XYZ file of C-alpha atoms in Angstrom:
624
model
C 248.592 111.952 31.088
C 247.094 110.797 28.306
C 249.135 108.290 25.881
C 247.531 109.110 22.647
C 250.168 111.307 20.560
C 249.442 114.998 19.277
C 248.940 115.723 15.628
C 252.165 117.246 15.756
C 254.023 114.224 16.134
C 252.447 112.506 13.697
C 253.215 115.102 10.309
C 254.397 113.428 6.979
C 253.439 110.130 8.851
C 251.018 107.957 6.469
C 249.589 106.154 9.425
C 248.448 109.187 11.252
C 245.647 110.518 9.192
C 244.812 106.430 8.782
C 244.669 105.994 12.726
C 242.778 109.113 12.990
C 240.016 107.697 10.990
C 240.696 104.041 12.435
C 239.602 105.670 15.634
C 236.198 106.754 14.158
C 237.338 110.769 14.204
C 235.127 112.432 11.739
C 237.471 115.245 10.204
C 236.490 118.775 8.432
C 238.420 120.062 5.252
C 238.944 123.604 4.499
C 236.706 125.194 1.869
C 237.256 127.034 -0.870
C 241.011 128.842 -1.495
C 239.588 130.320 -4.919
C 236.063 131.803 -3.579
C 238.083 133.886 -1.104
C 241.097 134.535 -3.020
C 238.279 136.020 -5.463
C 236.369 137.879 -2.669
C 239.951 139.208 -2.086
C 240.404 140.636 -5.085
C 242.197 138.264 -7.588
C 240.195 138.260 -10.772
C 238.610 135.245 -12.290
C 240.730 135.069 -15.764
C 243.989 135.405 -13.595
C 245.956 131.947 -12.385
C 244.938 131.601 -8.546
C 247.490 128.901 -8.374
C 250.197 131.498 -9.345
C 249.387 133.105 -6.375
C 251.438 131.071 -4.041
C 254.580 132.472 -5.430
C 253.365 136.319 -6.095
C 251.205 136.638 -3.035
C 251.956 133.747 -0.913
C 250.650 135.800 2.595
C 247.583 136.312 1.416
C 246.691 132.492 0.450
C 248.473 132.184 4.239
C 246.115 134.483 5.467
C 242.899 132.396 3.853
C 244.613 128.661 5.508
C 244.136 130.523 8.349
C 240.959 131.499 8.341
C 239.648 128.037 7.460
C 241.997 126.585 10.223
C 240.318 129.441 13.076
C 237.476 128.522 11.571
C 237.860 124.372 12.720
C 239.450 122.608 9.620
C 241.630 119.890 10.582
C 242.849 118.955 6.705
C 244.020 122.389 4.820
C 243.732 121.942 1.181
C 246.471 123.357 -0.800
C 246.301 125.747 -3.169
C 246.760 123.773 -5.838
C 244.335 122.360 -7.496
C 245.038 123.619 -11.378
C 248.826 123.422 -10.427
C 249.305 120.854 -12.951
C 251.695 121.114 -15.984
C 248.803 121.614 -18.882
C 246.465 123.731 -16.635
C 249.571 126.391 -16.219
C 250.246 126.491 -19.901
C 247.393 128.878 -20.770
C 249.309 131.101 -18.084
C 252.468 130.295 -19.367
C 253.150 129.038 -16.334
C 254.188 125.304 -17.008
C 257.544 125.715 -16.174
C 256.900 126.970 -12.735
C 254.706 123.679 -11.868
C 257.107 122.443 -9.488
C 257.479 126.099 -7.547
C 253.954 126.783 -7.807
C 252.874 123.087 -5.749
C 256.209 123.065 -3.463
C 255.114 126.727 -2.547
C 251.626 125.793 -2.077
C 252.260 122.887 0.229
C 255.008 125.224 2.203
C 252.318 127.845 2.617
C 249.606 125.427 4.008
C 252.342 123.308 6.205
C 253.441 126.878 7.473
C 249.652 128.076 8.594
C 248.655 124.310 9.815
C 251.408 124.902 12.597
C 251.535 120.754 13.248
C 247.901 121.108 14.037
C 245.944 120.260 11.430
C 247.396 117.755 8.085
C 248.097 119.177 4.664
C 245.833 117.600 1.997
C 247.674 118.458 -1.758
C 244.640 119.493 -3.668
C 244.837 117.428 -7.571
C 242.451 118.255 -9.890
C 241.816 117.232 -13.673
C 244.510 118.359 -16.492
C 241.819 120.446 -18.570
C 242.272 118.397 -21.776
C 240.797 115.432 -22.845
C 242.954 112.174 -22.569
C 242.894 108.839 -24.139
C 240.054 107.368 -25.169
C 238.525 110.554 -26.013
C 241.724 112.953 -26.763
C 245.132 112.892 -27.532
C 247.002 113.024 -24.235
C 247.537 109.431 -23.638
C 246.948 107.586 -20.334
C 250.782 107.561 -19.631
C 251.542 111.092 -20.446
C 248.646 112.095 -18.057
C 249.639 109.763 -15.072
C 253.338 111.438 -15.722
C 251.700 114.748 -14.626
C 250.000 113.950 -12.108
C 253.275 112.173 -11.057
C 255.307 115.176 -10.814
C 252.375 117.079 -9.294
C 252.205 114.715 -6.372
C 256.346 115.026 -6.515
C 256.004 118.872 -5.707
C 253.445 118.519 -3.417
C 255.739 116.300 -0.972
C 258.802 118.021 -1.541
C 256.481 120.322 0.359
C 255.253 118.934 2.983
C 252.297 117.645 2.053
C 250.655 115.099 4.313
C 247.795 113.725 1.930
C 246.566 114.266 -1.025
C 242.714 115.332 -2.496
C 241.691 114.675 -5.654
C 238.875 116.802 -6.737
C 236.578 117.881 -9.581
C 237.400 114.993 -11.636
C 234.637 114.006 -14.033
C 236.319 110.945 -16.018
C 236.731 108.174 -14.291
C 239.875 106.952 -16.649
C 241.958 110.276 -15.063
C 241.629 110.101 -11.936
C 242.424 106.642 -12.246
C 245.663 107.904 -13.843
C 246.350 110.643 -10.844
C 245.768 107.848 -8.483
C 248.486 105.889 -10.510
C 250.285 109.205 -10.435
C 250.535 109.858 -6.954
C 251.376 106.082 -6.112
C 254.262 106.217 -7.877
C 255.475 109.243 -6.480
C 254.928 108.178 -2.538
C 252.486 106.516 0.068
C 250.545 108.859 1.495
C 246.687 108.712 2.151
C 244.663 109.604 -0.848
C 241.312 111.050 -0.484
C 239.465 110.487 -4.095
C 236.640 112.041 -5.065
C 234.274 112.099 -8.407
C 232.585 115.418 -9.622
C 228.813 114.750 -10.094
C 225.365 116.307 -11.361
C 222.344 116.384 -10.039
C 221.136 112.990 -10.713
C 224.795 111.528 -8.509
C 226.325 110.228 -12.018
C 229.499 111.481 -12.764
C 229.711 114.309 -15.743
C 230.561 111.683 -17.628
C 227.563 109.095 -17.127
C 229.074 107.086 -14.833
C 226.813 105.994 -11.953
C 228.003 106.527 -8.396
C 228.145 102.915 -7.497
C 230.447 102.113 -10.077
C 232.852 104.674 -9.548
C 233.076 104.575 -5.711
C 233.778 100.715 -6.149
C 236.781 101.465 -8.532
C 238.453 104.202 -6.173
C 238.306 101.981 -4.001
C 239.835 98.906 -6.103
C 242.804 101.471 -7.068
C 243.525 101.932 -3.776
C 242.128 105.242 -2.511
C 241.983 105.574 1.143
C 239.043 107.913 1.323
C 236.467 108.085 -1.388
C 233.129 109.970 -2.260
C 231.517 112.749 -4.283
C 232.267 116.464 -5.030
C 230.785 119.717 -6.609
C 226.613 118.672 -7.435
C 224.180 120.923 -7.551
C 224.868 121.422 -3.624
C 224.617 119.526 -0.515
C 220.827 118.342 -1.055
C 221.123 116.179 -3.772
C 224.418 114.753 -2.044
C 222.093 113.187 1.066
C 220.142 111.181 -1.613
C 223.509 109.782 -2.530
C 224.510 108.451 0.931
C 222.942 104.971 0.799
C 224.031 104.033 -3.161
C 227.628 104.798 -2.265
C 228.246 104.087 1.230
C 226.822 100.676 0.637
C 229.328 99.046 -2.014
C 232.807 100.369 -0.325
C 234.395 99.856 3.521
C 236.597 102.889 2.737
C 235.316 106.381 4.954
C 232.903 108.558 2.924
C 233.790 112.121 2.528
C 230.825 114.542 0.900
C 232.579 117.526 -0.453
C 229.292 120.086 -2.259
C 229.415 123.018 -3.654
C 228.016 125.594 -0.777
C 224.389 125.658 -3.471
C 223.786 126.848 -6.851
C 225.940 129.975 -8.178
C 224.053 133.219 -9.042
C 225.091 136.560 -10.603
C 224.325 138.964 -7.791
C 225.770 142.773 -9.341
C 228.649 140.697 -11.615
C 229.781 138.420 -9.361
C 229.034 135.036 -8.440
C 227.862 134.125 -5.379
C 227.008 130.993 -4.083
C 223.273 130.902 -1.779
C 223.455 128.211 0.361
C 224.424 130.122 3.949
C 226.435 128.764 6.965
C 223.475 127.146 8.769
C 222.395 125.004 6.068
C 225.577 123.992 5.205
C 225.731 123.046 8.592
C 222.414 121.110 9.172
C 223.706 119.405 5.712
C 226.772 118.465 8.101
C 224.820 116.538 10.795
C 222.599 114.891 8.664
C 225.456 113.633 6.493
C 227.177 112.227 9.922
C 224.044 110.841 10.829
C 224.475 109.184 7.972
C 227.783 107.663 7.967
C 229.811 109.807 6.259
C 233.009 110.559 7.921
C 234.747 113.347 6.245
C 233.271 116.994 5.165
C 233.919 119.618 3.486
C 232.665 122.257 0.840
C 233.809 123.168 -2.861
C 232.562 126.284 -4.328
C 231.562 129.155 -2.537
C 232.317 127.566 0.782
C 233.887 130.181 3.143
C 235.356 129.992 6.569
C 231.721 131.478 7.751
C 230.484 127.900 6.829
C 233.305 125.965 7.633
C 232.711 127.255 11.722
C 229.142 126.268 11.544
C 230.327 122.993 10.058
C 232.863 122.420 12.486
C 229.794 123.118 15.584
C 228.248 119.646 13.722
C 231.424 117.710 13.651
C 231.954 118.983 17.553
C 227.889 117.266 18.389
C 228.155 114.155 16.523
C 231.211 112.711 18.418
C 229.350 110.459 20.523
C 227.774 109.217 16.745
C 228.418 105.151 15.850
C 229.133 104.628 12.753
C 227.015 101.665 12.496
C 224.897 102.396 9.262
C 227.794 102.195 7.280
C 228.494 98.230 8.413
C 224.835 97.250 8.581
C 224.179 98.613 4.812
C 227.548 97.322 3.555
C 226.725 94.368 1.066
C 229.994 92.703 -0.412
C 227.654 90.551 -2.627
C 225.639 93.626 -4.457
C 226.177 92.854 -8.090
C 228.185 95.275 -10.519
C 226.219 98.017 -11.956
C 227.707 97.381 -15.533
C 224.942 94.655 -17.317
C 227.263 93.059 -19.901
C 225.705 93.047 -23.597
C 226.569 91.146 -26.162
C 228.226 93.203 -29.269
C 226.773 92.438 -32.473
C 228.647 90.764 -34.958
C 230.117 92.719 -37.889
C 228.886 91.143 -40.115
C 225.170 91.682 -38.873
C 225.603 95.153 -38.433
C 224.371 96.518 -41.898
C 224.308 95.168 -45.646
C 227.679 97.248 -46.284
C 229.141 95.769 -43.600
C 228.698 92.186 -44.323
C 229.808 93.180 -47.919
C 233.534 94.459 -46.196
C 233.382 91.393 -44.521
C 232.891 89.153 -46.961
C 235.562 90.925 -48.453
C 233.189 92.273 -51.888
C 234.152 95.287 -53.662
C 232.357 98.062 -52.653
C 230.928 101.201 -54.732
C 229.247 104.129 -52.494
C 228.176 107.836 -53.892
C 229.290 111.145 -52.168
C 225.733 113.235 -52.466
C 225.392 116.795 -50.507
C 223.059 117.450 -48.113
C 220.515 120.055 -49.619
C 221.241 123.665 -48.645
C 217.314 124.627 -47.890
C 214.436 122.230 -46.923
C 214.246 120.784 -50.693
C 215.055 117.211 -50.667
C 213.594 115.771 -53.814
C 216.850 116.472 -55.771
C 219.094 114.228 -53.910
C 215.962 111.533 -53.253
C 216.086 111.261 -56.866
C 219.801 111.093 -57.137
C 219.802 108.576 -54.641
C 217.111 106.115 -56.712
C 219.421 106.388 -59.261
C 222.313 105.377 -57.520
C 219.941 102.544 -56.420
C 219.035 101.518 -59.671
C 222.697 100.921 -60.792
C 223.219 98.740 -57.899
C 225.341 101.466 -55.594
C 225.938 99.416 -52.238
C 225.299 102.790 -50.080
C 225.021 106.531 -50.160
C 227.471 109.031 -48.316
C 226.110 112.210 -46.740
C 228.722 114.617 -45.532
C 228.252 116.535 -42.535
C 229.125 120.364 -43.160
C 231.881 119.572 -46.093
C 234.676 122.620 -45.961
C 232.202 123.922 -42.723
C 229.222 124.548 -44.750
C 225.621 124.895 -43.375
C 223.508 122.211 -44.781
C 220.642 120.036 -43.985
C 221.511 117.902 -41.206
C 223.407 114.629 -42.530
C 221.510 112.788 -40.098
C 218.505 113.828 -41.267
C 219.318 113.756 -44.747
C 220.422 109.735 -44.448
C 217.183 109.081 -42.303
C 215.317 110.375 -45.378
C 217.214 108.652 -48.034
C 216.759 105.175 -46.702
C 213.340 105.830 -45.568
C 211.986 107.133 -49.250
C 214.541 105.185 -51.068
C 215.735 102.281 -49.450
C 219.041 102.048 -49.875
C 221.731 102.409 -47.132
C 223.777 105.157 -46.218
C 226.651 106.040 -44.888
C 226.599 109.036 -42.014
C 229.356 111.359 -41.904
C 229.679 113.112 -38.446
C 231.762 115.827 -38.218
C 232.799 116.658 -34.225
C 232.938 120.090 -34.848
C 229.652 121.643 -34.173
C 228.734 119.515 -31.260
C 230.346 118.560 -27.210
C 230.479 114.972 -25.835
C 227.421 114.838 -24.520
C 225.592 116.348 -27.620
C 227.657 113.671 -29.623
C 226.523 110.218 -27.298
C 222.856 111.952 -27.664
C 223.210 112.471 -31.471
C 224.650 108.805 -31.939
C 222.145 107.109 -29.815
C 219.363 108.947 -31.389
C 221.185 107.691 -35.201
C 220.803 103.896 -34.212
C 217.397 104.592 -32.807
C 216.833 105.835 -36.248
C 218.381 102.866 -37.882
C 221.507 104.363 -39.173
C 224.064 101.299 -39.211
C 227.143 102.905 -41.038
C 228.876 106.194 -39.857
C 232.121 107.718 -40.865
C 233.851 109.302 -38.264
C 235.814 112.613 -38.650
C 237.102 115.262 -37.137
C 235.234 118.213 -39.171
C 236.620 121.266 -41.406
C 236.947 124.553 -39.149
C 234.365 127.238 -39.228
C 236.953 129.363 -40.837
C 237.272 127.602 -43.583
C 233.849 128.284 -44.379
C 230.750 131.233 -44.942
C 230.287 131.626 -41.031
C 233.808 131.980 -39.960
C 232.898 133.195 -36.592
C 230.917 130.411 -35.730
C 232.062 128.431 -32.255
C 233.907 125.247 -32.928
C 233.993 122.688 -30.222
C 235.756 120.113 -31.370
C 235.309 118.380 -28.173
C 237.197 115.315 -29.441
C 238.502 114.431 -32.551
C 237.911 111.461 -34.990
C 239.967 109.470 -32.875
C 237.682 109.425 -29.744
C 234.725 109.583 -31.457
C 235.847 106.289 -33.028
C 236.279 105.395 -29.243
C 232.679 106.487 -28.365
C 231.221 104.602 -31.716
C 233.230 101.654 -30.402
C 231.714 101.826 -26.471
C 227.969 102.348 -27.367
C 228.615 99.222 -30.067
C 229.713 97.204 -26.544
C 226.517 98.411 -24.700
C 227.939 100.942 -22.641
C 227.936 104.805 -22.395
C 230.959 107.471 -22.347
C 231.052 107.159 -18.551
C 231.454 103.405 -18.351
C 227.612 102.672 -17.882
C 225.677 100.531 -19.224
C 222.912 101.730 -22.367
C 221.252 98.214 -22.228
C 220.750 96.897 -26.054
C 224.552 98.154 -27.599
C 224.456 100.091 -30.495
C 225.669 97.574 -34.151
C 227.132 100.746 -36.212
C 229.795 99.540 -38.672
C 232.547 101.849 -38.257
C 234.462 103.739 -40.921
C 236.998 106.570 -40.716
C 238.654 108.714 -43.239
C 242.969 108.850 -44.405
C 243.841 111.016 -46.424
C 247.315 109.955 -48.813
C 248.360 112.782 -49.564
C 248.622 114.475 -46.017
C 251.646 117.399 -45.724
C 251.347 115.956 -42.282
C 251.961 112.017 -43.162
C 253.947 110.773 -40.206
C 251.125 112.846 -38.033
C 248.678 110.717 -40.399
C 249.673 107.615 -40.003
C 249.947 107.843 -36.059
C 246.338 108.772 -35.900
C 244.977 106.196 -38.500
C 246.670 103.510 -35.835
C 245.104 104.831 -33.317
C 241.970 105.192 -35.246
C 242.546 101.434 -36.045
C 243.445 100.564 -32.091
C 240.032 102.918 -31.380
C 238.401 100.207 -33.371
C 237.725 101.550 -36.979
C 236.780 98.540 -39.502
C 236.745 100.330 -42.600
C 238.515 103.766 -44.344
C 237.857 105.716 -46.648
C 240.109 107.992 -48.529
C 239.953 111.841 -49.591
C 239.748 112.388 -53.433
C 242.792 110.770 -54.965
C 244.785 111.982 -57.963
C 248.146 110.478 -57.620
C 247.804 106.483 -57.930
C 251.444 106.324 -56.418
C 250.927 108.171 -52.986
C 247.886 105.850 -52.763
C 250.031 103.128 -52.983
C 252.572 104.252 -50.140
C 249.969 104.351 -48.111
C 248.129 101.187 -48.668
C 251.544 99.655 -47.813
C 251.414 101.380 -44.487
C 248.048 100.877 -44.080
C 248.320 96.454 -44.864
C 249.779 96.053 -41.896
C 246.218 96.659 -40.188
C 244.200 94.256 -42.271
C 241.453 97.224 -42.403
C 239.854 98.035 -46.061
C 240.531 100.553 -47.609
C 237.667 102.490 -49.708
C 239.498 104.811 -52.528
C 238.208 108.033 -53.113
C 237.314 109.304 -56.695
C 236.152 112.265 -58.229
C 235.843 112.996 -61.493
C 236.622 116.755 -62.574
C 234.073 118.071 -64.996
C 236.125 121.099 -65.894
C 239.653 122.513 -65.596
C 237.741 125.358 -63.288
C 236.665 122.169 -61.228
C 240.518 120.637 -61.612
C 241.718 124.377 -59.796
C 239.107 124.900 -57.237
C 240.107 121.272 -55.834
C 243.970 121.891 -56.287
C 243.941 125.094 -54.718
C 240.622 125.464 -52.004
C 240.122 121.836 -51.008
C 241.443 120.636 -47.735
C 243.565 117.674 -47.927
C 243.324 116.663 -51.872
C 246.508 117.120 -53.752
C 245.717 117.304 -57.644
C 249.353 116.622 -59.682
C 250.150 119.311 -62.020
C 250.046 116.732 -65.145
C 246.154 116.586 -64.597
C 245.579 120.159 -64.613
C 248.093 120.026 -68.107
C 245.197 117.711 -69.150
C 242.351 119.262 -68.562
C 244.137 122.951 -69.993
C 244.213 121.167 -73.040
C 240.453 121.142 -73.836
C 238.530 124.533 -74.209
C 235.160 123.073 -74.468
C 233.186 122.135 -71.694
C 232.187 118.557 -72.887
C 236.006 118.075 -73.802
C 237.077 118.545 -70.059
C 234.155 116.893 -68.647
C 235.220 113.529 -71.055
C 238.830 114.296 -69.701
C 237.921 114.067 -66.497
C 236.067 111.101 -66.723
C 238.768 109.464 -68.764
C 241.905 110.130 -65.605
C 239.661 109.092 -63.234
C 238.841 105.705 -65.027
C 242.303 105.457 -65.829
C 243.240 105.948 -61.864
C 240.900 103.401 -60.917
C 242.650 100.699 -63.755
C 245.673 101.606 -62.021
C 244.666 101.338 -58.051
C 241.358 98.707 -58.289
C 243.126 95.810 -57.361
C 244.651 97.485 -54.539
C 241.349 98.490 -52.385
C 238.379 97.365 -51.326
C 235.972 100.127 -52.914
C 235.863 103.271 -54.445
C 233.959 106.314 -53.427
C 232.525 108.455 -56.135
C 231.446 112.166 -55.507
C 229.307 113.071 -57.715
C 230.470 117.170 -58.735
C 226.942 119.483 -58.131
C 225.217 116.667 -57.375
C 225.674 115.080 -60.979
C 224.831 111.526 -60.559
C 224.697 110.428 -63.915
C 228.270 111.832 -64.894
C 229.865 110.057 -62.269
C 228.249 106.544 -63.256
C 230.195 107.108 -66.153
C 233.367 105.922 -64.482
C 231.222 102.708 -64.767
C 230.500 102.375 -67.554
C-alpha cells in the first residue's frame, strides 16, 4: 500500500497544498463561478457573490461541474465579497455570511478531494497613493475577508484581478494577519504583460514573491496567447511555482450577451505549451467553463512525466531590478517660480481664463502685460465652475511660447482617468510646462453641460501623488519613465471651507503627497486667512493668497452667492451697496482688496490676482 496520504487527510493543513507542489504536481483551478452563474441566469447588474446565501445549490451545482470536470483547487465564490464591493448592494453587512457561506459551499462540493482556494479580489476604490482609502483601512478588509473565508473552511487563498501593485500588497498583508495558509498571488495584465497600472511583469512577480506569496503569476490579458510570451520574463526572476490564469480570449457581443471565443481545445493546447514551459499551476478567468476546464485537465493528465527543468536553468538570482533609479531634480531648478518660493521671494501671479473659442490674442496680450509689470507667472484654470474652455494646457503652451513668461497649469481631475492623466502630464513636461496646480475639479453640474460624465478618477490628493512619482522618474505602476519629470508642485486650500476639519486633513495629506506650494481661493475675510495660516505653519509650505478685486456690487453677489468655496463677509457687500455708479464700486473694490492685502502681506508668500473678464489692467491697480 502506498504511504503517500490522500488529499483528504491533508484539508486545512498549510503543508499539504505546499508538498503537493514540492512533489512537482502540476494542479488545475476551477474556472469561472460568474460566466456560469450568468449562463444560468443571474443577471450582470445583480451581486453574484450574494448568491451563496440566496441560491447557495446552484453555485454548489457549478463547484461541481468544474470538480467533474478535473479541478483540483475550487475557487470560491467570492471574489467581490469584500466589505466596499458589497456596499453598492447594500450588502456590507453580510460580508462575513456571504465568504463563510462561500467557503462552506465549495468545502461541501470538494468532498476532501480537491482544496478550497478563497477567491480575493481588489476593493473597487482607489486607495492610498491615488485615493482616499488608506493602506491600513484596505489591509483591514482584506483582513476580515480572509477571516470569513477560514471560518469556512478555506484551504488557500487566490488573489485575483488585482491591477495595483500597492493592494494586493495590502491583501497579502491582510490575509497574513488573519492565518498561514498558502497564498496564490496573481497580477491582472494587458496585452503588452504590464500590469493595468504600468508596472512591468518582472517587477511585480519579484515583489509577490518578497511579500511572501507562495504561488505567483499573471491573470485576465487579452487571453492565453499573449500569456506564453510572458513565460520567460517572469519565470526567470522568482523560485516560487508559476500559475497562468487567462481569460478563455477576447469577449464579444454575440445577440446581447458576452461570450468569450477562445474554445476548449485551444485553451487546452494553451495548457501544454504553458507546462512545457514551466508553469505549474492553470487555470482560466473569464469565460472559462467546465467544457474547457476537462480539456485542460487531458493536458495536465500528459505532461506528468514533464521536468521542470526550464524553470532552474533560466532562474538568474543576479538579473538586475527593472526600476533604473533617476535622480530628482532639485527644486530649486525646476522653474523660475520655483526657485523664487525657494529663495523664499514674494511672489505675484495673474488668474487669466482660457478663451472660450479658438481666439487667443486677447489673453496673449493680457499676458505681455502682465509681463511688462514684472508678474512672476500666469495661472490658467482648467474648466473654472466646469466650464468648456480652451484647453489650459494648451492655453499655457501658447502663453510662454508667444510671450515668454511662465505659467502656472491648473489641472482639474475631472474630465480625465489615470491613465489619460500620466499621458496628459508627461505630454505637459514634454511641452515644457514646469509649474502645475493640482485640484480636484468643479462637477459638471455645476456648470452649462450638467450631464457631462465626471471621472474624477482621483482627487487632488493623488494626483499630487502622481506629480510627485513622475518628478522621481517613475510611472503610476512603479516603473521607471527614464529622465523624471522637474514640475514644481502647487495645490489649492481654501480658508473658508464649511468643511474645515475635512480641509485641513486633506491639505496634510496633500503636504505628505508632496505639495511645495498653495494657493488659496479668493479671500475676503483677513481673519479666517489667518486661522488657517496658523494651521497651515506647521508644514513650512508657502502659502500664495488669493485676491480678487470686485468691480461691481453685481460682481460682490455673483461671488457670494454662485462661487464654490469663496465666502464674501456681509460688510463688503454693505460697501460696495453704497456706491451706485459703476466707477464708484469698481474704486471700492480695488480699495478692500488693497486694504486686505495691508492686512495679510506679511503673512504669505504671494498673492494671486484674478483679473474679473479678463481685465488686466484693473487688477494691476492693487499695485499700484
Amino acid at each position: 500500500m502506498s504511504n503517500k496520504k490522500p488529499i483528504a487527510e491533508l484539508t486545512h493543513c498549510k503543508n499539504s497544498f505546499l508538498e503537493c507542489l514540492s512533489t512537482g504536481e502540476n494542479i488545475l483551478l476551477s474556472g469561472s463561478t460568474g460566466t456560469l452563474l450568468y449562463e444560468k441566469g443571474i443577471f450582470i447588474n445583480k451581486c453574484f457573490e450574494e448568491v451563496n446565501i440566496s441560491q447557495p445549490e446552484l453555485v454548489y451545482q457549478i463547484h461541481c461541474e468544474f470538480i467533474n470536470a478535473g479541478a483540483k483547487i475550487i475557487i470560491t465564490n467570492t471574489w467581490g465579497a469584500n466589505a466596499t464591493k458589497l456596499k453598492a448592494f447594500g450588502l456590507e453587512e453580510k460580508s462575513h455570511e456571504i465568504n463563510s457561506e462561500g467557503a462552506k459551499i465549495a468545502r461541501k462540493a470538494a468532498n476532501n478531494q480537491c482544496w478550497v482556494a478563497g477567491s480575493i479580489g481588489p476593493l473597487g476604490v482607489r486607495i492610498e497613493p491615488w485615493g482616499p482609502t488608506s493602506l491600513n483601512e484596505a489591509k483591514t478588509i482584506f483582513k476580515n475577508q480572509a477571516s470569513a473565508l477560514v471560518a469556512g473552511g478555506a484551504d488557500l487563498f487566490i488573489l485575483e484581478g488585482f491591477p495595483d501593485l500597492s493592494e494586493i500588497h495590502q491583501a497579502i498583508l491582510g490575509i497574513q494577519e488573519a492565518c498561514a495558509l498558502p497564498i496564490i498571488a496573481m497580477m491582472s495584465v494587458n496585452e503588452d504583460g504590464h500590469s493595468l497600472y504600468g508596472t512591468e511583469p518582472e517587477w511585480f512577480i519579484r515583489k509577490l514573491d518578497e511579500w511572501g506569496a507562495d504561488v505567483v503569476g499573471i491573470d485576465g490579458g487579452n487571453g492565453p496567447a499573449p500569456m506564453l510570451e510572458l513565460i520567460k520574463k517572469i519565470i526567470s526572476v522568482t523560485l516560487k511555482p508559476i500559475i497562468l490564469y487567462p481569460n478563455a480570449g477576447l469577449p464579444r457581443m454575440v445577440d446581447g450577451r458576452l461570450i468569450y471565443m477562445a474554445s476548449p481545445e485551444y485553451m487546452g493546447e494553451f495548457a501544454r505549451q504553458a507546462l512545457l514551459k514551466g508553469v505549474r499551476l492553470l487555470g482560466g478567468s473569464s469565460g472559462t467553463s467546465p467544457a474547457h476546464t476537462k480539456i485542460m485537465a487531458g493536458a495536465l493528465r500528459q505532461s506528468k512525466a514533464f521536468k521542470h527543468t526550464e524553470h532552474k536553468i533560466t532562474m538568474n538570482h543576479s538579473a538586475q531590478p527593472v526600476h533604473v533609479h533617476t535622480s530628482k531634480v532639485p527644486r530649486a531648478l525646476q522653474s523660475q517660480w520655483a526657485k523664487k518660493i525657494v529663495d523664499g521671494e514674494f511672489v505675484i501671479t495673474m488668474e487669466l481664463l482660457p478663451p472660450k473659442g479658438l481666439e487667443i490674442d486677447k489673453i496673449l496680450e493680457r499676458a505681455k502685460i502682465c509681463k511688462n509689470n514684472n508678474i512672476d507667472g500666469i495661472n490658467i484654470p482648467d474648466g473654472p465652475r466646469a466650464s468648456a474652455r480652451m484647453s489650459s494646457l494648451a492655453t499655457a503652451c501658447l502663453i510662454e511660447q508667444k510671450v515668454g513668461i511662465e505659467t502656472i497649469l491648473h489641472y482639474a481631475c475631472r474630465d480625465r482617468n489615470l491613465l489619460g492623466i500620466q499621458s496628459d502630464l508627461l505630454g505637459a513636461a514634454a511641452l515644457g510646462i514646469k509649474n502645475i496646480l493640482c485640484i480636484t475639479g468643479d462637477p459638471p453640474k455645476m456648470g452649462p453641460y450638467p450631464n457631462a460624465t465626471a471621472v474624477f478618477d482621483i482627487d487632488a490628493i493623488g494626483l499630487v501623488n502622481m506629480v510627485t512619482r513622475l518628478n522621481s522618474g517613475f510611472d503610476l505602476g512603479g516603473s521607471s519613465i527614464g529622465v523624471p519629470t522637474s514640475m514644481s508642485v502647487g495645490v489649492g486650500a481654501n480658508p473658508v471651507s464649511p468643511n474645515l476639519e475635512t480641509e485641513k486633513s486633506r491639505f496634510r495629506y496633500k503636504v505628505e503627497a508632496g505639495a511645495e506650494w498653495a494657493i488659496t481661493q479668493p479671500v475676503f475675510d483677513s481673519e479666517s486667512l489667518f486661522k488657517f495660516l496658523e494651521f497651515s505653519s506647521q508644514f513650512q509650505i508657502p502659502i500664495i493668497a488669493g485676491i480678487w478685486p470686485l468691480k461691481s456690487l453685481r460682481n460682490a453677489e455673483f461671488m457670494a452667492n454662485e462661487v464654490p468655496g469663496v465666502y464674501v463677509p456681509k460688510t463688503i457687500l454693505k460697501r460696495m451697496e453704497k456706491y451706485k455708479s459703476a466707477d464708484d464700486q469698481m474704486q471700492e473694490g480695488i480699495q478692500i482688496a488693497k486694504e486686505l492685502i495691508a492686512k495679510i502681506k506679511s503673512s504669505v508668500q504671494g498673492l494671486q490676482i484674478s483679473a474679473p473678464l479678463g481685465m488686466v489692467d484693473f487688477a494691476l491697480k492693487l499695485l499700484d
